[in-house]
Amino acid sequence: MTLVAEEVRIDVPVSGAPRRSVLTRLVARLGNGVVQVVLALVAVFWLVPVFGLLIASLRDESANTANGWWTVFTKPAELTLANYAELVANQAVWQSFLNTFYIAVPATVLVVVLASLASYALAWIEFPGRETLTVVVVGLLVMPIQVALIPVAKLFGALGLFGTITGVVLFHVAFGLPFAIFLLRNFFTGIPRDLIEAARMDGATEWVIFKRVILPVAKPAIASLTIFQFLWVWNDLLVALVFADQDSAPITVALRAQLRQFGTNIDMLSTGAFLSMVVPLAVFLVFQKYFVQGVLAGSTK
Amino acid sequence: MAEVVLTGLGKAYGDGTRAVTDLNLEIRDGEFLVLVGPSGCGKTTALRMIAGLEQITEGTIHIGENVVNDVPSRDRDVAMVFQSYALYPHLNVYDNIAFGLTLRKLAKKEIDHRVREVADVLELTEHLDRKPRNLSGGQRQRVAMGRAIVRAPQAFLMDEPLSNLDAKLRVQMRAQIARIQREIGVTTVYVTHDQTEAMTLGDRVAVMRRGVLQQVGPPQELYDRPVNLFVAGFIGSPGMNLVSAKLDEDSGGRFWVSLGSDALLLPESVPQQRPALRQYVGRDVVVGIRPEDMEDTALADAREGEILHSVADLVEAMGSDVLVHFPVDVPPVVTDDTRELAKDAGTDDLPKAGKGTVLVGRFSPRTRIYEGQPVAAWVDTSRLHFFDPATGSSIWKQELQ
């Protein structure tokens, strides 16, 4: 849901088209206007529930039960930070919030590090069986996560990982890698061979090529992967529900537990949900600046 | 700096295709050697094997004292300039040039000194802070050169470094490359498909065809004494005229070749230089006439047996000289070699048997020949070339048979 924050730019060549008639230009401009209106509508559709969630989290329980969040437009005095104060004071929710970090950060870092190393090898280092290995790894994309839940739960039980943060992280890493390798390997193979060979001629070892040529050039792909992986882990409920226990539960699981305890306590839920949204949004905004077009421009003719 | 020696070098791919076969070349210390040939002739593969970017199937490569077959590129101490330049897009010009030096862990001060010196030579000083994407094609090319020069390697390898530049810049950079190479005197292997580049840059030129070395020698030798049809046709622009003609000997022991209604008389020097020619009397030979060995008869001191008559069907005034195209009624030469040359020149309309052959003469600009008018072309018969029609080999001495 945070993806709406992405700036959408449609470049329409306005100048430099002398051959086009007034009519086609008019249609083009109208078309451009229509596109912008549609985009604005989509953005509003996406933002209304988020905004509602924010308002609900700022009203107390009785107000939320009595009427809808839009009442705030007529009675802004109802707004209060009490819910947030209560949430921060709630040890269980606070702990789960931290747990989410303990799960999402390593699960993201590990996937990005392992996938970029593996992708470099699969894309650029020649070794026997490389093609087969690539197909096998990427083929794992079709493996549904649900199929693995019970076998892995048994395995984790035997290894003493069941109910631990480590277990949850490992599961996320395992299931995040196929897609991550698929994404990065595709990007890496698109890097001109000459660039890598130039570095090799300049005296670079594979490690130096990876660190000083591939990684800087692949920043946009790595940024996308980081955002994807972080969002996926942060928003996950299923994996955490299966593998985490009460002490290691992330915010998604904790919020669900709140639901059961108090029935429709919309004030607590909306507050927790909103807080849990802020972090991925921040991650997105931080990494967004790496989405630069034409990183490879000027390298090769 | 060191010599580079290729011995029996060969490259075969997994599917059995051969890129290079039994290549023997000795590139002397400080020499500028140009590998030239049409695309797909194996010249780039040979260069990449020297660079260590391509596995060697057979043979050995020496750089200096050492066999480098199993030495990885990074330890061969050779620098390469790529056709695509392959600049590091995320680094500015300074860091692009310094990259190789930083990997060698040189002192910062030393690196700075060397980068600035090279930038000065290549007129890149004011661009040191810019990224490759903000540079023009010529500037990028110079950065690529700088990256090679700064390392002061054992040898330079250049893979068609000028082919992405426009014609004018290419001539400029060609001169610059020649000057720099002479100044620093580093052994250089330069790959190109452009015979002008090959002739102007190389101390020696090696012509390759389908992975096989045809001839290696100083540019003038390749021009004057090509060993076969392929080299003859490849070197020189416009290319050598090749026609099929019958060789006769008259009662006075003089040699004639018949080209349609005309016959050319060979001066005595020709059979003296090419004793093997005698064996072809009464048979067809391939006669090669360089366009620059022809002249408008009106402007030359022409004698009997030195003139071809025809009608000009195209006249191209080049300013410094005039190219006159005229058909003669002799069958064109169609062999593997000429087919490959035509393919390289991009001319699909191979001369068809029975339609005659169009010759090109390079005349003085004072000529008064216009399209559609009769041409009497004087031929410098002492400079004719002769090839065996079956093998394509140049006819010189007996043992070349």
XYZ file of C-alpha atoms in Angstrom, chain A:
301
model
C 0.000 0.000 0.000
C 2.955 2.252 0.454
C 3.764 1.918 -3.203
C 1.383 4.730 -4.072
C 3.991 7.100 -2.735
C 6.004 6.413 -5.856
C 6.127 9.360 -8.124
C 4.570 8.555 -11.462
C 5.870 10.575 -14.341
C 4.675 10.257 -17.875
C 6.975 11.899 -20.325
C 5.121 13.124 -23.345
C 7.279 14.696 -26.021
C 5.664 18.105 -26.337
C 8.153 19.754 -28.611
C 10.079 18.628 -31.631
C 7.269 17.005 -33.546
C 6.588 19.368 -36.427
C 4.871 16.778 -38.600
C 2.011 16.133 -36.212
C -1.274 17.849 -36.941
C -3.125 20.059 -34.471
C -5.679 17.299 -34.022
C -3.193 14.609 -33.040
C -1.510 17.010 -30.672
C -4.848 17.866 -29.116
C -5.645 14.188 -28.680
C -2.208 13.599 -27.205
C -2.630 16.413 -24.743
C -6.132 15.300 -23.830
C -4.854 11.766 -23.451
C -2.172 13.050 -21.141
C -4.803 14.867 -19.089
C -6.974 11.766 -18.892
C -4.021 9.703 -17.716
C -3.291 12.195 -14.968
C -6.896 12.285 -13.816
C -7.040 8.492 -13.681
C -3.801 8.373 -11.731
C -5.089 10.948 -9.286
C -8.290 8.918 -8.804
C -6.319 5.732 -8.172
C -4.153 7.562 -5.667
C -7.249 8.845 -3.843
C -8.798 5.379 -3.781
C -5.638 4.006 -2.219
C -5.159 6.838 0.206
C -8.684 7.114 1.625
C -8.504 3.917 3.732
C -5.007 4.808 4.900
C -6.169 8.240 5.885
C -9.197 6.724 7.637
C -6.884 4.423 9.523
C -4.780 7.354 10.632
C -7.825 9.299 11.880
C -9.258 6.251 13.652
C -5.963 5.786 15.463
C -6.262 9.371 16.676
C -9.778 9.006 18.178
C -10.698 7.273 21.398
C -12.664 4.059 21.622
C -16.072 5.557 22.354
C -15.807 7.996 19.470
C -14.802 5.188 17.114
C -17.735 3.047 18.193
C -20.213 5.904 18.024
C -19.589 7.099 14.471
C -17.265 6.901 11.471
C -13.839 8.526 11.181
C -15.144 11.213 8.786
C -16.935 12.839 11.716
C -13.560 14.339 12.496
C -14.119 16.935 9.782
C -16.929 18.449 11.860
C -15.473 17.686 15.290
C -11.681 17.972 15.101
C -11.556 18.272 18.882
C -12.060 14.508 19.151
C -8.469 13.923 18.011
C -6.185 12.545 20.707
C -2.833 10.854 21.037
C -4.089 8.689 23.879
C -4.094 5.532 21.764
C -0.458 5.961 20.883
C 0.434 6.550 24.527
C -1.416 3.398 25.481
C 0.221 1.391 22.726
C 3.712 2.446 23.727
C 2.871 1.527 27.298
C 1.658 -1.893 26.188
C 4.716 -4.059 26.703
C 3.504 -6.900 24.483
C 2.833 -4.723 21.458
C 6.088 -2.833 21.939
C 8.023 -6.076 22.133
C 6.344 -7.394 19.000
C 7.232 -4.196 17.213
C 10.891 -4.764 18.085
C 10.571 -8.428 17.107
C 9.433 -7.343 13.669
C 12.689 -5.434 13.308
C 14.710 -8.379 14.572
C 13.057 -10.508 11.910
C 12.804 -8.121 8.964
C 16.275 -6.582 9.103
C 18.352 -9.790 9.097
C 15.951 -11.499 6.700
C 16.403 -8.605 4.277
C 20.141 -8.151 4.709
C 20.836 -11.868 4.383
C 18.723 -12.217 1.268
C 20.303 -9.199 -0.415
C 23.862 -10.258 0.445
C 23.443 -13.934 -0.434
C 21.424 -13.256 -3.572
C 23.847 -10.692 -4.965
C 26.813 -13.006 -4.394
C 24.984 -15.972 -5.886
C 23.689 -13.936 -8.798
C 27.164 -12.702 -9.692
C 28.453 -16.250 -9.744
C 25.485 -17.511 -11.736
C 25.731 -14.653 -14.193
C 29.453 -14.177 -14.699
C 31.624 -16.942 -13.311
C 31.941 -19.958 -15.515
C 31.740 -23.276 -13.740
C 30.333 -26.653 -14.699
C 26.621 -27.032 -14.031
C 25.988 -23.308 -13.863
C 22.959 -23.408 -16.146
C 21.391 -26.314 -14.304
C 21.945 -24.665 -10.950
C 20.343 -21.464 -12.184
C 17.290 -23.318 -13.438
C 16.956 -25.225 -10.172
C 17.269 -22.132 -7.996
C 14.906 -20.025 -10.037
C 12.586 -23.021 -10.449
C 12.068 -22.948 -6.687
C 9.926 -19.863 -7.335
C 7.020 -22.161 -8.093
C 7.242 -23.841 -4.690
C 4.222 -22.641 -2.683
C 5.159 -21.558 0.791
C 2.267 -23.474 2.386
C 3.642 -26.807 1.184
C 6.789 -26.291 3.213
C 5.180 -25.187 6.471
C 4.723 -28.589 8.097
C 7.993 -30.249 7.011
C 9.985 -27.193 8.031
C 8.102 -26.946 11.320
C 9.126 -30.559 12.063
C 12.699 -29.834 11.090
C 12.804 -26.694 13.220
C 11.342 -28.677 16.094
C 14.149 -31.208 15.819
C 16.758 -28.464 15.607
C 15.296 -26.439 18.450
C 14.551 -23.515 16.168
C 10.792 -23.693 16.478
C 9.346 -20.586 18.086
C 12.555 -18.618 17.719
C 13.284 -15.461 15.755
C 16.179 -17.297 14.056
C 13.721 -19.859 12.728
C 11.420 -17.236 11.283
C 14.366 -15.419 9.710
C 15.766 -18.597 8.159
C 12.411 -19.461 6.653
C 12.059 -16.006 5.129
C 15.592 -16.145 3.755
C 15.014 -19.535 2.182
C 11.841 -18.456 0.477
C 13.084 -15.010 -0.439
C 16.225 -16.201 -2.226
C 14.750 -17.700 -5.418
C 13.003 -14.499 -6.370
C 15.951 -12.374 -5.261
C 18.392 -14.398 -7.346
C 16.001 -14.354 -10.277
C 15.776 -10.565 -10.119
C 19.467 -9.817 -9.583
C 20.818 -12.401 -11.988
C 18.667 -10.917 -14.732
C 20.039 -7.498 -13.964
C 23.642 -8.688 -13.697
C 23.544 -10.487 -17.031
C 22.452 -7.209 -18.573
C 25.697 -5.540 -17.531
C 27.983 -5.336 -20.577
C 30.586 -8.099 -20.669
C 33.207 -5.564 -21.728
C 32.833 -3.736 -18.444
C 33.681 -6.826 -16.445
C 36.510 -7.753 -18.772
C 37.904 -4.225 -18.578
C 38.053 -4.571 -14.812
C 39.674 -7.971 -15.174
C 42.331 -6.465 -17.474
C 42.828 -3.655 -14.979
C 43.879 -6.280 -12.472
C 40.669 -6.878 -10.553
C 39.908 -10.186 -8.876
C 36.369 -11.555 -8.984
C 35.752 -10.116 -5.541
C 36.948 -6.661 -6.558
C 34.844 -6.783 -9.729
C 31.833 -7.695 -7.614
C 32.435 -5.035 -5.004
C 33.690 -2.147 -7.093
C 31.977 -2.597 -10.445
C 28.907 -4.825 -10.162
C 27.463 -3.557 -6.893
C 27.672 0.169 -7.710
C 26.208 -0.419 -11.137
C 23.441 -2.653 -9.751
C 22.271 -0.195 -7.103
C 18.783 0.268 -8.575
C 18.156 -3.477 -8.732
C 19.475 -3.975 -5.225
C 17.331 -1.117 -3.927
C 14.212 -2.648 -5.487
C 15.046 -6.017 -4.034
C 15.636 -4.529 -0.581
C 12.270 -2.803 -0.611
C 10.446 -5.874 -1.877
C 12.024 -8.224 0.585
C 11.611 -5.869 3.520
C 7.934 -5.268 2.747
C 7.284 -8.947 2.299
C 8.835 -9.890 5.614
C 7.444 -6.907 7.492
C 3.891 -7.574 6.373
C 4.073 -11.337 6.769
C 1.537 -13.008 9.023
C 1.501 -16.625 7.887
C 5.127 -17.553 8.492
C 5.280 -15.762 11.815
C 1.991 -17.308 12.917
C 3.388 -20.785 12.299
C 6.968 -20.433 13.491
C 7.000 -17.699 16.125
C 5.885 -18.154 19.713
C 4.490 -15.470 21.966
C 7.897 -13.991 22.805
C 9.119 -13.876 19.241
C 5.880 -12.770 17.584
C 6.071 -9.807 15.239
C 3.558 -6.972 15.130
C 1.258 -8.667 12.632
C 0.763 -11.606 14.958
C 0.505 -9.380 18.023
C -2.173 -7.204 16.460
C -4.135 -10.276 15.543
C -3.895 -11.421 19.151
C -5.261 -8.048 20.274
C -8.223 -8.595 18.009
C -9.128 -11.813 19.700
C -8.674 -10.469 23.184
C -10.851 -7.388 22.964
C -13.169 -7.962 20.071
C -13.461 -4.917 17.862
C -11.023 -2.644 19.593
C -10.556 -0.510 16.510
C -8.612 2.177 18.400
C -5.774 -0.173 19.378
C -5.741 -1.973 16.059
C -5.677 1.138 13.937
C -2.884 2.606 16.022
C -0.769 -0.519 15.769
C -1.507 -0.944 12.094
C -0.605 2.620 11.352
C 2.655 2.414 13.258
C 3.551 -0.776 11.432
C 3.001 1.009 8.127
C 5.293 3.898 8.873
C 8.454 1.793 8.856
C 8.105 0.244 5.368
C 7.162 3.661 4.064
C 10.381 5.090 5.485
C 12.400 2.215 4.001
C 10.808 2.851 0.652
C 11.566 6.548 0.727
C 15.181 5.955 1.736
C 15.879 3.499 -1.062
C 13.798 5.275 -3.661
C 16.620 7.650 -4.503
C 18.602 4.740 -5.960
C 16.033 4.303 -8.697
C 18.092 6.217 -11.172
C 17.553 5.591 -14.814
C 20.495 5.022 -17.068
C 23.094 3.982 -14.531
C 25.025 2.336 -17.307
C 24.930 5.389 -19.558
C 28.296 6.343 -20.959
C 29.959 3.069 -20.161
C 29.762 1.592 -23.599
C 28.820 3.073 -26.879
